[in-house]
Amino acid sequence: FVDCEGNAKPPRWTIQGFIGHGVTVISGAQGVGKTTAILPLAMTAAGLHGDELKPIHWRHVVYVTEDIEQAKRILAGMRFDNNLGIAQEAVKERLHMVEAVRLDPTFVASVGTTYREKFTRTVSGVEILPLVVLDTKSAVLAIENENDNSEASAMMAALKQGFDRLPILLIGHVAKPLLEKNERLTSRGAGAIEGDANQTLFLIKD
């Protein structure tokens, strides 16, 4: 049983006022520019980009991507933009790129303890945990049927528990039929993917 007395703690943010701690599902249509948008967003959490959203204290970012070369091109474009002032040394220190391999969710999440030990920063007694980005869900997490709620729920539980409460951005696709209708967007796959997430966001091209 949890003691409910005492003062409530304020919510923790991965990016202040925008993305909370926990598992955040970000979905977008094919070719909408998910990596192009999410990689700079992850760099914001690392204190490398975006003055308006830049945190007071940066955190390490582990970015798992299915297209390493695309990520390198995005990084190069940002690094050589003199207006952004991004130092290569800071990128090497704070951003850790991993090439995606499709594996069982429990096996993928088992590396969470290593990431926590290796990349957690402590500032004034407060742990600043690393952010893990999985870009994309289908390239990283192997499940037999993504439309099966029990499988999807087990996948989400593995991410939350195996990654030891590290903040995670899980990048996915939207359900295609809804792209043709003026309806609320949903992530592709079982409803448990959104239902078990701490936060859901959608990337659209206006």
Tab-separated table of C-alpha atoms in Angstrom:
chain	number	residue	atom	x	y	z
A	1	PHE	CA	0.000	0.000	0.000
A	2	VAL	CA	1.170	3.508	-0.830
A	3	ASP	CA	1.016	6.280	1.751
A	4	CYS	CA	-1.187	8.986	0.229
A	5	GLU	CA	-0.517	11.562	2.919
A	6	GLY	CA	1.901	14.434	2.571
A	7	ASN	CA	2.540	16.865	-0.271
A	8	ALA	CA	2.006	15.741	-3.845
A	9	LYS	CA	5.037	15.948	-6.102
A	10	PRO	CA	4.802	18.057	-9.272
A	11	PRO	CA	4.807	16.174	-12.592
A	12	ARG	CA	8.172	15.439	-14.166
A	13	TRP	CA	8.832	16.578	-17.706
A	14	THR	CA	11.128	15.265	-20.414
A	15	ILE	CA	10.600	18.552	-22.247
A	16	GLN	CA	9.121	21.161	-19.918
A	17	GLY	CA	5.382	21.710	-20.372
A	18	PHE	CA	5.278	19.578	-23.515
A	19	ILE	CA	6.396	15.963	-23.092
A	20	GLY	CA	6.029	14.281	-19.719
A	21	HIS	CA	8.072	11.536	-18.111
A	22	GLY	CA	6.962	8.031	-19.053
A	23	VAL	CA	6.177	6.321	-22.343
A	24	THR	CA	5.033	8.850	-24.950
A	25	VAL	CA	3.644	7.506	-28.227
A	26	ILE	CA	4.156	9.837	-31.197
A	27	SER	CA	2.453	8.731	-34.418
A	28	GLY	CA	2.474	10.159	-37.918
A	29	ALA	CA	1.717	9.200	-41.505
A	30	GLN	CA	4.292	7.576	-43.766
A	31	GLY	CA	6.655	10.248	-45.100
A	32	VAL	CA	5.286	13.060	-42.928
A	33	GLY	CA	8.768	13.691	-41.538
A	34	LYS	CA	8.767	11.852	-38.220
A	35	THR	CA	12.536	11.444	-37.897
A	36	THR	CA	13.141	14.947	-39.258
A	37	ALA	CA	10.963	16.352	-36.467
A	38	ILE	CA	11.644	13.917	-33.612
A	39	LEU	CA	15.457	13.922	-33.764
A	40	PRO	CA	15.661	17.718	-33.214
A	41	LEU	CA	13.053	17.325	-30.449
A	42	ALA	CA	15.247	14.711	-28.778
A	43	MET	CA	18.214	17.061	-29.154
A	44	THR	CA	16.177	19.675	-27.301
A	45	ALA	CA	15.984	17.307	-24.317
A	46	ALA	CA	19.774	16.998	-24.580
A	47	GLY	CA	20.071	20.783	-24.365
A	48	LEU	CA	21.471	20.992	-27.889
A	49	HIS	CA	18.682	22.749	-29.750
A	50	GLY	CA	15.593	24.927	-29.339
A	51	ASP	CA	15.969	27.867	-26.975
A	52	GLU	CA	12.261	28.071	-26.115
A	53	LEU	CA	12.005	24.421	-25.005
A	54	LYS	CA	15.619	23.901	-23.903
A	55	PRO	CA	15.740	22.464	-20.359
A	56	ILE	CA	17.725	23.969	-17.496
A	57	HIS	CA	19.641	20.700	-17.170
A	58	TRP	CA	20.304	18.505	-20.211
A	59	ARG	CA	19.896	14.737	-20.298
A	60	HIS	CA	21.578	12.003	-22.338
A	61	VAL	CA	19.546	10.717	-25.304
A	62	VAL	CA	19.724	7.189	-26.721
A	63	TYR	CA	18.246	7.383	-30.222
A	64	VAL	CA	17.409	4.010	-31.801
A	65	THR	CA	16.632	4.456	-35.485
A	66	GLU	CA	15.948	2.278	-38.506
A	67	ASP	CA	17.767	4.745	-40.797
A	68	ILE	CA	21.144	5.755	-39.362
A	69	GLU	CA	22.195	7.569	-42.549
A	70	GLN	CA	19.050	9.723	-42.525
A	71	ALA	CA	19.709	10.626	-38.891
A	72	LYS	CA	23.314	11.533	-39.747
A	73	ARG	CA	22.114	13.834	-42.556
A	74	ILE	CA	19.695	15.597	-40.206
A	75	LEU	CA	22.434	16.008	-37.601
A	76	ALA	CA	24.886	17.340	-40.184
A	77	GLY	CA	22.351	19.862	-41.461
A	78	MET	CA	21.713	21.131	-37.942
A	79	ARG	CA	25.361	21.121	-36.908
A	80	PHE	CA	26.484	23.145	-39.939
A	81	ASP	CA	23.722	25.720	-39.469
A	82	ASN	CA	25.739	28.482	-37.821
A	83	ASN	CA	22.615	30.056	-36.335
A	84	LEU	CA	22.026	27.004	-34.114
A	85	GLY	CA	25.517	26.955	-32.605
A	86	ILE	CA	25.574	23.185	-32.007
A	87	ALA	CA	29.020	21.951	-30.978
A	88	GLN	CA	30.130	18.569	-32.295
A	89	GLU	CA	31.737	17.747	-28.936
A	90	ALA	CA	28.401	18.249	-27.150
A	91	VAL	CA	26.601	16.048	-29.708
A	92	LYS	CA	29.126	13.246	-29.159
A	93	GLU	CA	28.778	13.535	-25.390
A	94	ARG	CA	24.990	13.666	-25.158
A	95	LEU	CA	23.482	11.901	-28.210
A	96	HIS	CA	24.007	8.154	-28.574
A	97	MET	CA	22.804	6.627	-31.858
A	98	VAL	CA	21.871	2.948	-32.152
A	99	GLU	CA	20.851	1.128	-35.334
A	100	ALA	CA	17.469	-0.539	-34.916
A	101	VAL	CA	17.186	-4.325	-34.824
A	102	ARG	CA	13.719	-5.872	-34.537
A	103	LEU	CA	13.650	-7.901	-31.313
A	104	ASP	CA	11.256	-9.131	-28.644
A	105	PRO	CA	10.061	-6.169	-26.501
A	106	THR	CA	11.244	-7.785	-23.253
A	107	PHE	CA	14.719	-8.280	-24.717
A	108	VAL	CA	14.795	-4.697	-26.048
A	109	ALA	CA	13.761	-3.318	-22.657
A	110	SER	CA	16.372	-5.354	-20.793
A	111	VAL	CA	19.001	-2.787	-21.778
A	112	GLY	CA	17.177	-0.177	-19.685
A	113	THR	CA	19.208	-0.934	-16.561
A	114	THR	CA	22.438	-0.417	-18.510
A	115	TYR	CA	21.227	2.889	-19.956
A	116	ARG	CA	20.156	4.058	-16.486
A	117	GLU	CA	23.533	3.217	-14.941
A	118	LYS	CA	25.612	4.596	-17.804
A	119	PHE	CA	23.738	7.783	-18.685
A	120	THR	CA	21.919	9.048	-15.579
A	121	ARG	CA	23.141	12.471	-14.433
A	122	THR	CA	22.726	13.728	-10.870
A	123	VAL	CA	22.325	17.478	-10.424
A	124	SER	CA	21.792	18.929	-6.939
A	125	GLY	CA	20.716	15.502	-5.698
A	126	VAL	CA	18.142	15.012	-8.489
A	127	GLU	CA	18.518	12.169	-10.998
A	128	ILE	CA	18.186	13.267	-14.627
A	129	LEU	CA	17.420	10.047	-16.455
A	130	PRO	CA	18.347	9.441	-20.098
A	131	LEU	CA	15.672	9.714	-22.779
A	132	VAL	CA	15.254	6.676	-25.036
A	133	VAL	CA	13.761	7.167	-28.514
A	134	LEU	CA	12.542	4.114	-30.458
A	135	ASP	CA	12.155	5.200	-34.095
A	136	THR	CA	10.056	3.328	-35.153
A	137	LYS	CA	7.974	0.836	-33.196
A	138	SER	CA	7.779	-1.640	-36.084
A	139	ALA	CA	11.546	-1.476	-36.667
A	140	VAL	CA	12.482	-2.090	-33.025
A	141	LEU	CA	9.751	-4.161	-31.366
A	142	ALA	CA	8.846	-7.589	-32.737
A	143	ILE	CA	5.311	-8.656	-31.872
A	144	GLU	CA	3.326	-11.282	-33.754
A	145	ASN	CA	0.151	-9.232	-34.133
A	146	GLU	CA	0.218	-5.503	-33.389
A	147	ASN	CA	-3.603	-5.450	-33.535
A	148	ASP	CA	-3.897	-7.863	-30.604
A	149	ASN	CA	-4.606	-5.918	-27.407
A	150	SER	CA	-3.024	-8.479	-25.096
A	151	GLU	CA	0.212	-8.507	-27.126
A	152	ALA	CA	0.259	-4.722	-27.396
A	153	SER	CA	-0.388	-4.326	-23.669
A	154	ALA	CA	2.414	-6.775	-22.854
A	155	MET	CA	4.725	-4.779	-25.136
A	156	MET	CA	3.882	-1.512	-23.363
A	157	ALA	CA	4.326	-3.135	-19.948
A	158	ALA	CA	7.745	-4.441	-21.018
A	159	LEU	CA	8.794	-0.927	-22.015
A	160	LYS	CA	7.637	0.612	-18.743
A	161	GLN	CA	9.031	-2.060	-16.459
A	162	GLY	CA	12.107	-3.208	-18.389
A	163	PHE	CA	13.326	0.313	-19.066
A	164	ASP	CA	13.079	0.955	-15.326
A	165	ARG	CA	10.905	4.079	-15.652
A	166	LEU	CA	13.169	5.843	-18.133
A	167	PRO	CA	11.333	8.372	-20.326
A	168	ILE	CA	10.645	6.858	-23.759
A	169	LEU	CA	9.445	8.260	-27.072
A	170	LEU	CA	7.843	5.457	-29.089
A	171	ILE	CA	7.476	6.539	-32.714
A	172	GLY	CA	4.796	4.864	-34.810
A	173	HIS	CA	2.392	5.263	-37.710
A	174	VAL	CA	-1.224	6.355	-37.803
A	175	ALA	CA	-4.041	4.044	-38.888
A	176	LYS	CA	-4.310	4.421	-42.677
A	177	PRO	CA	-8.131	4.339	-43.017
A	178	LEU	CA	-8.401	7.427	-40.837
A	179	LEU	CA	-6.051	9.361	-43.095
A	180	GLU	CA	-8.816	9.389	-45.702
A	181	LYS	CA	-11.503	10.678	-43.367
A	182	ASN	CA	-11.881	13.764	-41.249
A	183	GLU	CA	-11.834	11.764	-38.001
A	184	ARG	CA	-9.717	11.652	-34.869
A	185	LEU	CA	-6.282	10.209	-35.558
A	186	THR	CA	-5.276	6.967	-33.894
A	187	SER	CA	-2.009	5.073	-33.815
A	188	ARG	CA	-1.704	1.991	-35.995
A	189	GLY	CA	-2.279	-1.206	-34.067
A	190	ALA	CA	-4.250	-2.216	-30.999
A	191	GLY	CA	-5.889	0.386	-28.788
A	192	ALA	CA	-3.708	-0.738	-25.881
A	193	ILE	CA	-0.732	1.037	-27.466
A	194	GLU	CA	-2.378	4.412	-26.851
A	195	GLY	CA	-4.350	3.273	-23.822
A	196	ASP	CA	-1.273	2.098	-21.917
A	197	ALA	CA	0.902	5.070	-22.871
A	198	ASN	CA	1.453	7.947	-20.476
A	199	GLN	CA	0.950	10.424	-23.317
A	200	THR	CA	0.003	10.286	-26.994
A	201	LEU	CA	0.904	12.845	-29.657
A	202	PHE	CA	0.381	13.026	-33.417
A	203	LEU	CA	2.636	14.566	-36.029
A	204	ILE	CA	0.694	16.051	-38.950
A	205	LYS	CA	1.526	18.141	-41.979
A	206	ASP	CA	-0.731	21.196	-42.122
